[in-house]
């Protein structure tokens, strides 16, 4: 079902319309006064309302109604929604609160059922409403209606929407669709993202997210981000009461890390603070995409030039090397004392013409792909005249128009009105040069974002193969998955063609001896469901002289640690003697996003430095490589200081295979491979230790 | 010589005064019109100027002159300065540019000499001038004169000063002394810091620094920060053309890391961006110091509450647990649907009285030490009335007054004037709740700053001892310091009681065999000035079976690497078989600050992860401990996952001793101990490899 009835209705009924100022039902009716279609107030208390005929029920309205806006007390919502269904209304915005957000799940479920029965698409409940500026449709109780524009916004907080709408006129940010999404009983973010793909009035999508319950989100976001930038602010990074977890992966894969991975995979530009969100909307809604990270900075204040240059380093931007011809032209424009470099210090006394001419020359400079103009009010400075010059050159010079041009007029009293002048004319003005550089850098990041495939042939092939393996050995595998210890986990991995060292489970000292003889140099490890960190309880012996004695030592150590310990045996495993690096590979099943994969440098460093990287299954090979490259410690895998490059390809395959195993075995909650040994490039690797949690 | 003549003059001469609008000499005279003392324009061209008598030279003025403001062309400066000297003027501000900043060192030196001869203290040249608002003294050519207040500011950029002065009235930031410090031919930052210690009109000091040339800076800053907060923005983090360096320490101890260490040691609060600088001045100049990190957040918008809570986690602040009695009182004030928690969501319809009452209750709550009030303009919100209520409760309630109270009214159109209303009444208003939390956190950081001792008895004792050792063995040590290789470096360290493994320098294969026999398990390493990274050229053999063969292998590998290599022998060293962690300890002599010490986790991790920490000699034991604790990898030294805690005390002593060695041997440029082996707690450690660069 399309959302057209919601965003492009011909007629709107307001159920719970009110005559009383201050009531939500009043504000909605008032806000709809400019709407181009028909409005039908519904409230049995009134015959008419604000000069309009008022109906007792939607059923009394003779014309067709596309959208119902519902603002009646929560317990009446089911009844009026039923009536909407009978009236064949296909879209509803439920403003009313008092549902799941206060624990009233039953009432919310009732609504869900009614909606399903009648095929009504619903926004809310517990929301501010929706807007479509292009239809002058303000179906909210917010007092501010923003300028028309191309930004569509979906927010899980009405108040944050209010704040953005209040800021919008000052920054000249124009909106298309405004959606306060509320409790999301029906319409989720993904429905809206899908809708925006084809909505010609939407060019940029902004999200404020507190928490998703939307399994289709990643897929829809991927599709949309290929065509239009998506900017998201996600709050709730704080994880209250992080519970004791059994695996490293569980401990490390906090909610926020998973969202971070989802955003990265989806190609969403993430804002980390509200200020950043606004700064990003400001640049994305007014400027063309930047072609490279080479920018020019024009400033009348050396100090701010240095600060802007610092920000370039911090945010991955480059100061362009101006073309020779540009340099010679700049010399003609600037006073002889000026130094032609980047940042270009045009000196404290810079008049408007100098700003204009330099902006033009750098707009035409082929080595420069973006321009930041900095101004500080000094004795001779005329901020408003400089602003006028910039607007003029932007309008008159094609090359300037085609590159991002942003400003930072740093000051207070002398520049505050000038900022508005610039913004109203499509030139963003940032609080500081550093914020400006940061905004340009995010524009650049967007240009770098890879179009992520949804489908990876290699992954599909692995899955096909693994499904065959699974189906052929169903019973055996099911048995391995019953409370899997390290031995069983490794057997399972072996089945799925993940290399594990040759290993046996010794049940007594004689078996231990036998296996040790067979393997040569080996490692012996205690196997017990009670013991997670084996080394800490003396549960590992490397290359034992006397395997029988070693067996008993391991068992005794385990008992010392916990007298009630259940011992399933001692794993005897071939010692891995190759040049290697230890890595951790893990997977965790997320309620919303499904299997989440993790990779990081192993040993104690992963725990101390938290240097791990996440991806949401299904991942492509390309994304798996990016996950590994995102590690701060990636250089170690590449080989530093004369050490050999490690087999990154092996690690990539590990990630893909673990993902598929999670996919085809839904009973697995977490997989923790720690360490995974990665050998030198070309030599593969193998899994040193494995835990599978059901 | 005191700076009193500069900041509290009774009379000021303006040399180069002008009648022409737009000229610097005109602006200065105009700016001095409110000055309470006498002003004497000096310019041979005029008989009078703006209604005042104008003199051809200061020598023609009959009265005494305390301060000369000089704005004549650069080549005339020496002449007029001589005249100032003859006139017995003890303070001068040289506005004129065209000195060292354009390479004209000779002219600047001339000024320095004249100043020294006559005992004139000089600010500048190449500056905007100085202000003392408490005297209505504006001896600058800036058009803005800020409100009176207690912030004194010293800036290396006139334009950044301009920007701050322009912002000041909007944020109601009042200033005391304003100094554009220019080329610093005489007066340095340290002179001003010392002056501000006793200046009763100064309560907060703000610095904008591009680069110091001030050896006394650290000492003066330490003294001042004990009494008054110092906030600094340092630009120029970018290091252009980082040269190839010989040691790890050299590579890692970039200029910015050293400044970071200086600020930390001095107790300076560092701002990292211009926005942060302004945000910090805003809170420090209006709010009392916060007693703990426990704050309350009051908000009419749940979403911003979550974002503020996220910011608390990020910036180390805690959400206070309200006292039971507070909670019951809050229940009386809030509607029944409200949830009493922190952030305290007082709901979208919150009227001013609810804001007022909650602020009062949390002001009185003994578990809360700071309050952030968040407002978003919603349908029912009356921002200006809320602001009035907050001002009222702040003025009427002692408990509220005594805690930091800041606001963030998030929005645009509806709140922009209200922010000014709050700020003018001493309540800071931040752009976003996140920025507010960050500002509170910096207030809290200041309260935590340790009073750093200048003097450490333990360090002095080490120095005393080492000086004795040095003087007794002067010749031998001098010899070791002549192009020191690893062997000599270790011998030197051994002299200064730093533990090194027993080692010998073998000059031929027979000696190698002899030493190996003597030592048992040992390591052999090539010793050559051409070979820095020994492992990379096959220059290390551990526990050789055949020492003679090993000797030849090492020599041949070296020759393979570089046919012209100079081989000084093979170091034969006892193998260190203890449980240990590898650490890097280094020192580098900085032009300005002298010996800078470095510590970090060793191995390849220090290079890949850059996890190192710096300190400027002389360091106290306490600071050395803090340096180590500042490492991200500190947990590894503390012992993670059942591993034993390492001997941190040994590492502290290493740092102190290396510092003293740098102190008493000025010929040493860099020391690089990598790795240093740190054993388990109580067992000390020893130095695995050492490089000393002369």
Short mmCIF file of C-alpha atoms in Angstrom, two decimals, chain B residues 153-518:
data_model
loop_
_atom_site.label_atom_id
_atom_site.label_comp_id
_atom_site.label_asym_id
_atom_site.label_seq_id
_atom_site.Cartn_x
_atom_site.Cartn_y
_atom_site.Cartn_z
CA UNK B 153 43.04 37.59 27.36
CA UNK B 154 46.38 37.34 25.59
CA UNK B 155 46.29 36.59 21.89
CA UNK B 156 48.93 36.00 19.30
CA UNK B 157 46.44 36.95 16.59
CA UNK B 158 44.84 40.36 16.49
CA UNK B 159 42.02 39.09 14.31
CA UNK B 160 41.08 36.33 16.74
CA UNK B 161 40.98 38.95 19.45
CA UNK B 162 38.70 41.03 17.23
CA UNK B 163 36.37 38.09 16.81
CA UNK B 164 36.22 37.39 20.54
CA UNK B 165 35.60 41.04 21.39
CA UNK B 166 32.84 41.10 18.81
CA UNK B 167 31.22 38.01 20.34
CA UNK B 168 31.70 39.17 23.95
CA UNK B 169 28.69 41.50 24.20
CA UNK B 170 26.33 38.80 22.88
CA UNK B 171 27.51 36.33 25.52
CA UNK B 172 27.91 39.04 28.14
CA UNK B 173 31.55 38.15 28.62
CA UNK B 174 33.33 40.95 30.43
CA UNK B 175 37.06 41.54 30.04
CA UNK B 176 39.74 43.02 32.22
CA UNK B 177 43.06 43.14 30.32
CA UNK B 178 43.12 42.51 26.60
CA UNK B 179 46.54 41.96 25.09
CA UNK B 180 47.47 41.48 21.48
CA UNK B 181 50.96 40.16 22.07
CA UNK B 182 52.42 40.45 18.57
CA UNK B 183 56.04 39.45 17.88
CA UNK B 184 56.93 39.35 21.58
CA UNK B 185 60.22 41.23 21.26
CA UNK B 186 60.18 41.74 25.03
CA UNK B 187 57.04 40.80 26.96
CA UNK B 188 56.21 37.10 26.65
CA UNK B 189 53.21 35.12 27.80
CA UNK B 190 55.02 34.20 31.01
CA UNK B 191 55.44 37.88 31.96
CA UNK B 192 51.73 38.40 31.59
CA UNK B 193 50.84 35.20 33.47
CA UNK B 194 53.03 36.33 36.36
CA UNK B 195 51.39 39.73 36.27
CA UNK B 196 47.88 38.26 36.34
CA UNK B 197 48.65 36.27 39.50
CA UNK B 198 48.49 39.49 41.51
CA UNK B 199 46.06 41.42 39.35
CA UNK B 200 42.84 41.63 41.35
CA UNK B 201 40.82 42.61 38.29
CA UNK B 202 41.70 39.31 36.61
CA UNK B 203 39.96 36.09 37.63
CA UNK B 204 40.23 34.05 34.44
CA UNK B 205 43.01 34.06 31.87
CA UNK B 206 42.51 33.16 28.22
CA UNK B 207 45.35 32.48 25.80
CA UNK B 208 45.43 32.10 22.06
CA UNK B 209 48.79 30.66 21.13
CA UNK B 210 50.32 29.94 17.74
CA UNK B 211 53.80 29.20 19.02
CA UNK B 212 55.71 30.02 22.18
CA UNK B 213 59.31 31.14 22.44
CA UNK B 214 59.05 31.43 26.15
CA UNK B 215 61.14 29.16 28.34
CA UNK B 216 59.47 30.40 31.52
CA UNK B 217 55.97 29.63 30.26
CA UNK B 218 55.45 26.32 32.04
CA UNK B 219 56.67 27.61 35.38
CA UNK B 220 54.58 30.79 35.27
CA UNK B 221 51.50 28.97 34.07
CA UNK B 222 51.80 26.45 36.92
CA UNK B 223 51.93 29.28 39.43
CA UNK B 224 48.94 31.08 37.95
CA UNK B 225 46.75 28.02 37.43
CA UNK B 226 46.90 27.29 41.13
CA UNK B 227 44.95 30.49 41.69
CA UNK B 228 43.02 31.24 38.51
CA UNK B 229 41.80 29.11 35.62
CA UNK B 230 43.78 29.44 32.40
CA UNK B 231 42.02 28.49 29.17
CA UNK B 232 44.12 28.12 26.03
CA UNK B 233 43.54 27.55 22.35
CA UNK B 234 46.66 26.46 20.52
CA UNK B 235 46.57 26.41 16.75
CA UNK B 236 49.04 24.97 14.31
CA UNK B 237 48.51 21.32 15.14
CA UNK B 238 49.41 20.53 11.56
CA UNK B 239 53.01 19.67 11.21
CA UNK B 240 54.09 20.45 7.73
CA UNK B 241 56.95 18.41 6.42
CA UNK B 242 57.59 16.16 9.40
CA UNK B 243 61.19 15.31 8.63
CA UNK B 244 62.67 11.86 8.65
CA UNK B 245 63.70 11.26 12.23
CA UNK B 246 66.12 8.83 13.70
CA UNK B 247 64.27 7.69 16.79
CA UNK B 248 60.76 6.64 17.68
CA UNK B 249 60.65 9.35 20.28
CA UNK B 250 61.60 11.93 17.68
CA UNK B 251 58.90 10.68 15.36
CA UNK B 252 56.21 10.57 18.03
CA UNK B 253 57.03 13.73 19.96
CA UNK B 254 55.45 16.14 17.50
CA UNK B 255 55.09 19.76 18.45
CA UNK B 256 51.45 19.41 19.37
CA UNK B 257 52.05 16.47 21.71
CA UNK B 258 54.59 18.58 23.55
CA UNK B 259 52.17 21.47 23.92
CA UNK B 260 49.57 19.00 25.14
CA UNK B 261 52.00 17.84 27.83
CA UNK B 262 52.93 21.40 28.76
CA UNK B 263 49.28 22.34 29.17
CA UNK B 264 48.55 19.26 31.23
CA UNK B 265 51.53 19.84 33.45
CA UNK B 266 50.71 23.53 33.82
CA UNK B 267 47.08 22.88 34.70
CA UNK B 268 45.85 24.74 31.64
CA UNK B 269 42.38 23.95 30.30
CA UNK B 270 42.84 23.36 26.60
CA UNK B 271 40.19 24.26 24.02
CA UNK B 272 40.57 22.38 20.77
CA UNK B 273 38.45 24.60 18.55
CA UNK B 274 37.41 28.22 18.50
CA UNK B 275 33.84 27.28 19.37
CA UNK B 276 35.06 25.38 22.40
CA UNK B 277 37.18 28.34 23.47
CA UNK B 278 34.17 30.62 23.45
CA UNK B 279 32.01 27.98 25.17
CA UNK B 280 34.61 27.67 27.92
CA UNK B 281 34.96 31.41 28.48
CA UNK B 282 31.17 31.55 28.64
CA UNK B 283 30.93 29.12 31.56
CA UNK B 284 34.13 29.95 33.42
CA UNK B 285 33.39 33.67 33.47
CA UNK B 286 29.90 33.28 34.89
CA UNK B 287 29.62 30.09 36.92
CA UNK B 288 31.07 28.86 40.20
CA UNK B 289 33.34 25.82 40.12
CA UNK B 290 31.43 22.54 40.16
CA UNK B 291 31.95 20.29 43.17
CA UNK B 292 31.49 16.93 41.50
CA UNK B 293 30.49 15.51 38.14
CA UNK B 294 26.94 14.80 39.30
CA UNK B 295 24.52 16.98 37.39
CA UNK B 296 20.80 17.23 36.82
CA UNK B 297 19.21 17.79 33.44
CA UNK B 298 15.77 19.37 33.27
CA UNK B 299 14.10 19.19 29.88
CA UNK B 300 10.76 19.66 28.19
CA UNK B 301 11.91 17.39 25.36
CA UNK B 302 12.73 13.73 25.97
CA UNK B 303 14.86 13.49 22.84
CA UNK B 304 17.22 16.20 24.00
CA UNK B 305 17.35 14.52 27.39
CA UNK B 306 18.71 11.39 25.73
CA UNK B 307 21.24 13.39 23.72
CA UNK B 308 22.37 15.18 26.88
CA UNK B 309 22.68 11.84 28.69
CA UNK B 310 24.83 10.54 25.81
CA UNK B 311 27.02 13.61 26.17
CA UNK B 312 27.40 12.90 29.90
CA UNK B 313 28.85 9.49 29.12
CA UNK B 314 31.14 10.93 26.48
CA UNK B 315 32.46 13.72 28.68
CA UNK B 316 32.72 11.88 31.98
CA UNK B 317 29.76 13.49 33.72
CA UNK B 318 27.26 11.58 35.86
CA UNK B 319 23.50 11.94 36.07
CA UNK B 320 22.83 12.61 39.76
CA UNK B 321 20.61 10.24 41.72
CA UNK B 322 18.18 12.64 43.31
CA UNK B 323 17.66 12.50 47.03
CA UNK B 324 14.47 10.76 48.19
CA UNK B 325 13.01 13.95 49.63
CA UNK B 326 13.69 15.73 46.32
CA UNK B 327 11.88 12.99 44.44
CA UNK B 328 8.78 13.26 46.58
CA UNK B 329 8.77 17.04 46.20
CA UNK B 330 9.21 16.71 42.45
CA UNK B 331 6.17 14.44 42.37
CA UNK B 332 4.09 17.23 43.84
CA UNK B 333 5.28 19.64 41.19
CA UNK B 334 5.05 17.45 38.11
CA UNK B 335 1.98 16.02 36.40
CA UNK B 336 1.16 12.41 37.32
CA UNK B 337 2.29 11.10 33.91
CA UNK B 338 5.80 12.45 34.46
CA UNK B 339 8.55 10.02 35.20
CA UNK B 340 10.88 11.21 37.97
CA UNK B 341 14.31 10.36 36.65
CA UNK B 342 17.40 12.13 35.44
CA UNK B 343 17.26 13.65 32.79
CA UNK B 344 14.06 15.00 34.31
CA UNK B 345 11.49 15.18 31.53
CA UNK B 346 9.05 17.86 32.69
CA UNK B 347 6.95 17.21 29.56
CA UNK B 348 6.25 19.20 26.42
CA UNK B 349 3.63 21.44 27.96
CA UNK B 350 5.87 22.58 30.83
CA UNK B 351 4.92 26.09 31.98
CA UNK B 352 7.50 28.52 33.44
CA UNK B 353 6.49 27.72 37.03
CA UNK B 354 7.30 24.05 36.54
CA UNK B 355 10.77 24.97 35.26
CA UNK B 356 11.25 27.31 38.19
CA UNK B 357 10.12 24.88 40.84
CA UNK B 358 12.17 21.97 39.48
CA UNK B 359 15.26 24.14 39.22
CA UNK B 360 14.79 25.19 42.81
CA UNK B 361 14.33 21.62 44.03
CA UNK B 362 17.37 20.39 42.18
CA UNK B 363 19.35 23.41 43.33
CA UNK B 364 18.54 22.29 46.87
CA UNK B 365 19.15 18.59 46.16
CA UNK B 366 22.30 17.57 47.95
CA UNK B 367 23.19 14.92 45.38
CA UNK B 368 23.21 17.40 42.51
CA UNK B 369 26.13 19.75 41.87
CA UNK B 370 25.21 21.38 38.59
CA UNK B 371 22.07 21.96 36.53
CA UNK B 372 21.46 22.03 32.80
CA UNK B 373 18.04 23.35 31.79
CA UNK B 374 16.94 22.36 28.29
CA UNK B 375 14.03 23.91 26.45
CA UNK B 376 12.63 23.32 23.00
CA UNK B 377 9.92 25.61 21.70
CA UNK B 378 6.78 23.50 21.48
CA UNK B 379 3.16 24.42 21.01
CA UNK B 380 2.67 25.51 24.64
CA UNK B 381 6.18 26.72 25.45
CA UNK B 382 6.80 30.32 26.46
CA UNK B 383 10.59 30.63 26.21
CA UNK B 384 10.89 34.17 27.53
CA UNK B 385 8.73 33.44 30.56
CA UNK B 386 10.77 30.34 31.33
CA UNK B 387 13.91 32.46 31.06
CA UNK B 388 12.45 35.00 33.49
CA UNK B 389 11.59 32.25 35.96
CA UNK B 390 15.12 30.88 35.81
CA UNK B 391 16.64 34.29 36.40
CA UNK B 392 14.25 34.80 39.31
CA UNK B 393 15.05 31.52 41.01
CA UNK B 394 18.78 32.02 40.44
CA UNK B 395 18.58 35.42 42.12
CA UNK B 396 16.33 34.32 44.97
CA UNK B 397 17.65 30.91 45.89
CA UNK B 398 21.07 30.71 47.47
CA UNK B 399 21.49 27.01 46.68
CA UNK B 400 20.77 27.56 43.00
CA UNK B 401 23.16 30.50 42.91
CA UNK B 402 25.96 28.41 44.39
CA UNK B 403 25.86 25.71 41.73
CA UNK B 404 26.60 26.07 38.05
CA UNK B 405 23.29 26.66 36.26
CA UNK B 406 23.41 26.63 32.49
CA UNK B 407 20.80 26.40 29.79
CA UNK B 408 20.29 25.22 26.29
CA UNK B 409 17.23 26.63 24.60
CA UNK B 410 17.37 24.65 21.39
CA UNK B 411 15.78 26.33 18.44
CA UNK B 412 15.98 29.34 16.18
CA UNK B 413 13.30 31.91 15.61
CA UNK B 414 11.52 31.41 18.95
CA UNK B 415 14.53 31.41 21.22
CA UNK B 416 17.23 33.56 19.74
CA UNK B 417 16.42 36.67 21.72
CA UNK B 418 15.74 34.69 24.86
CA UNK B 419 19.29 33.36 24.84
CA UNK B 420 20.57 36.91 25.04
CA UNK B 421 18.16 37.64 27.89
CA UNK B 422 19.60 34.75 29.90
CA UNK B 423 23.21 35.54 29.06
CA UNK B 424 22.90 39.17 30.03
CA UNK B 425 21.72 37.96 33.43
CA UNK B 426 24.58 35.60 34.06
CA UNK B 427 23.02 32.34 32.90
CA UNK B 428 25.01 30.83 30.03
CA UNK B 429 22.98 29.57 27.14
CA UNK B 430 24.45 26.92 24.89
CA UNK B 431 23.63 26.10 21.30
CA UNK B 432 22.87 22.48 22.18
CA UNK B 433 22.52 20.37 25.33
CA UNK B 434 25.62 18.43 24.27
CA UNK B 435 27.70 21.60 24.22
CA UNK B 436 26.31 22.49 27.63
CA UNK B 437 27.30 19.14 29.13
CA UNK B 438 30.73 19.48 27.58
CA UNK B 439 31.19 22.92 29.13
CA UNK B 440 30.16 21.57 32.55
CA UNK B 441 32.60 18.72 32.13
CA UNK B 442 35.47 21.14 31.54
CA UNK B 443 34.46 23.04 34.66
CA UNK B 444 34.63 19.70 36.45
CA UNK B 445 38.02 18.86 34.89
CA UNK B 446 39.35 22.12 36.26
CA UNK B 447 38.18 21.20 39.74
CA UNK B 448 40.12 17.93 39.40
CA UNK B 449 43.33 19.52 38.23
CA UNK B 450 46.13 18.71 40.53
CA UNK B 451 48.29 21.35 41.98
CA UNK B 452 51.55 20.28 40.47
CA UNK B 453 54.61 20.79 42.55
CA UNK B 454 57.52 22.56 40.91
CA UNK B 455 59.95 20.65 43.01
CA UNK B 456 60.24 16.95 43.62
CA UNK B 457 62.58 15.88 46.36
CA UNK B 458 63.08 12.44 44.89
CA UNK B 459 64.05 13.91 41.53
CA UNK B 460 66.45 16.32 43.18
CA UNK B 461 68.10 13.45 45.03
CA UNK B 462 68.53 11.51 41.81
CA UNK B 463 70.06 14.58 40.23
CA UNK B 464 72.44 15.10 43.12
CA UNK B 465 73.55 11.49 42.94
CA UNK B 466 73.89 11.49 39.17
CA UNK B 467 75.94 14.69 39.23
CA UNK B 468 78.34 13.01 41.62
CA UNK B 469 78.53 9.95 39.38
CA UNK B 470 79.12 12.16 36.37
CA UNK B 471 81.82 14.25 38.00
CA UNK B 472 83.67 11.21 39.31
CA UNK B 473 83.73 9.49 35.93
CA UNK B 474 83.80 12.48 33.62
CA UNK B 475 86.35 11.13 31.13
CA UNK B 476 84.85 7.69 30.89
CA UNK B 477 81.35 9.07 30.42
CA UNK B 478 82.52 11.64 27.87
CA UNK B 479 84.02 8.78 25.93
CA UNK B 480 80.75 6.81 26.08
CA UNK B 481 78.92 9.84 24.75
CA UNK B 482 81.15 10.08 21.71
CA UNK B 483 78.95 8.59 18.98
CA UNK B 484 77.32 6.13 21.36
CA UNK B 485 76.30 2.76 19.93
CA UNK B 486 73.99 0.36 21.76
CA UNK B 487 76.88 -1.01 23.81
CA UNK B 488 78.08 2.42 24.93
CA UNK B 489 74.55 3.60 25.55
CA UNK B 490 73.92 0.65 27.82
CA UNK B 491 77.15 1.20 29.67
CA UNK B 492 76.11 4.80 30.27
CA UNK B 493 72.67 3.76 31.51
CA UNK B 494 74.33 1.20 33.76
CA UNK B 495 76.44 3.97 35.26
CA UNK B 496 73.32 5.88 36.09
CA UNK B 497 71.78 2.88 37.81
CA UNK B 498 69.36 1.96 35.08
CA UNK B 499 69.30 -1.84 34.83
CA UNK B 500 70.63 -3.27 31.59
CA UNK B 501 71.23 -6.94 30.85
CA UNK B 502 74.80 -8.12 31.35
CA UNK B 503 76.47 -7.57 27.98
CA UNK B 504 79.75 -7.53 26.12
CA UNK B 505 80.93 -6.24 22.79
CA UNK B 506 82.48 -9.02 20.73
CA UNK B 507 84.96 -7.87 18.09
CA UNK B 508 85.47 -11.30 16.53
CA UNK B 509 83.98 -14.77 16.47
CA UNK B 510 86.19 -16.04 19.26
CA UNK B 511 85.10 -13.30 21.62
CA UNK B 512 81.52 -14.03 20.66
CA UNK B 513 81.97 -17.65 21.67
CA UNK B 514 83.67 -16.69 24.92
CA UNK B 515 80.92 -14.24 25.92
CA UNK B 516 78.16 -16.64 25.00
CA UNK B 517 79.69 -19.32 27.18
CA UNK B 518 79.94 -16.86 30.05
#
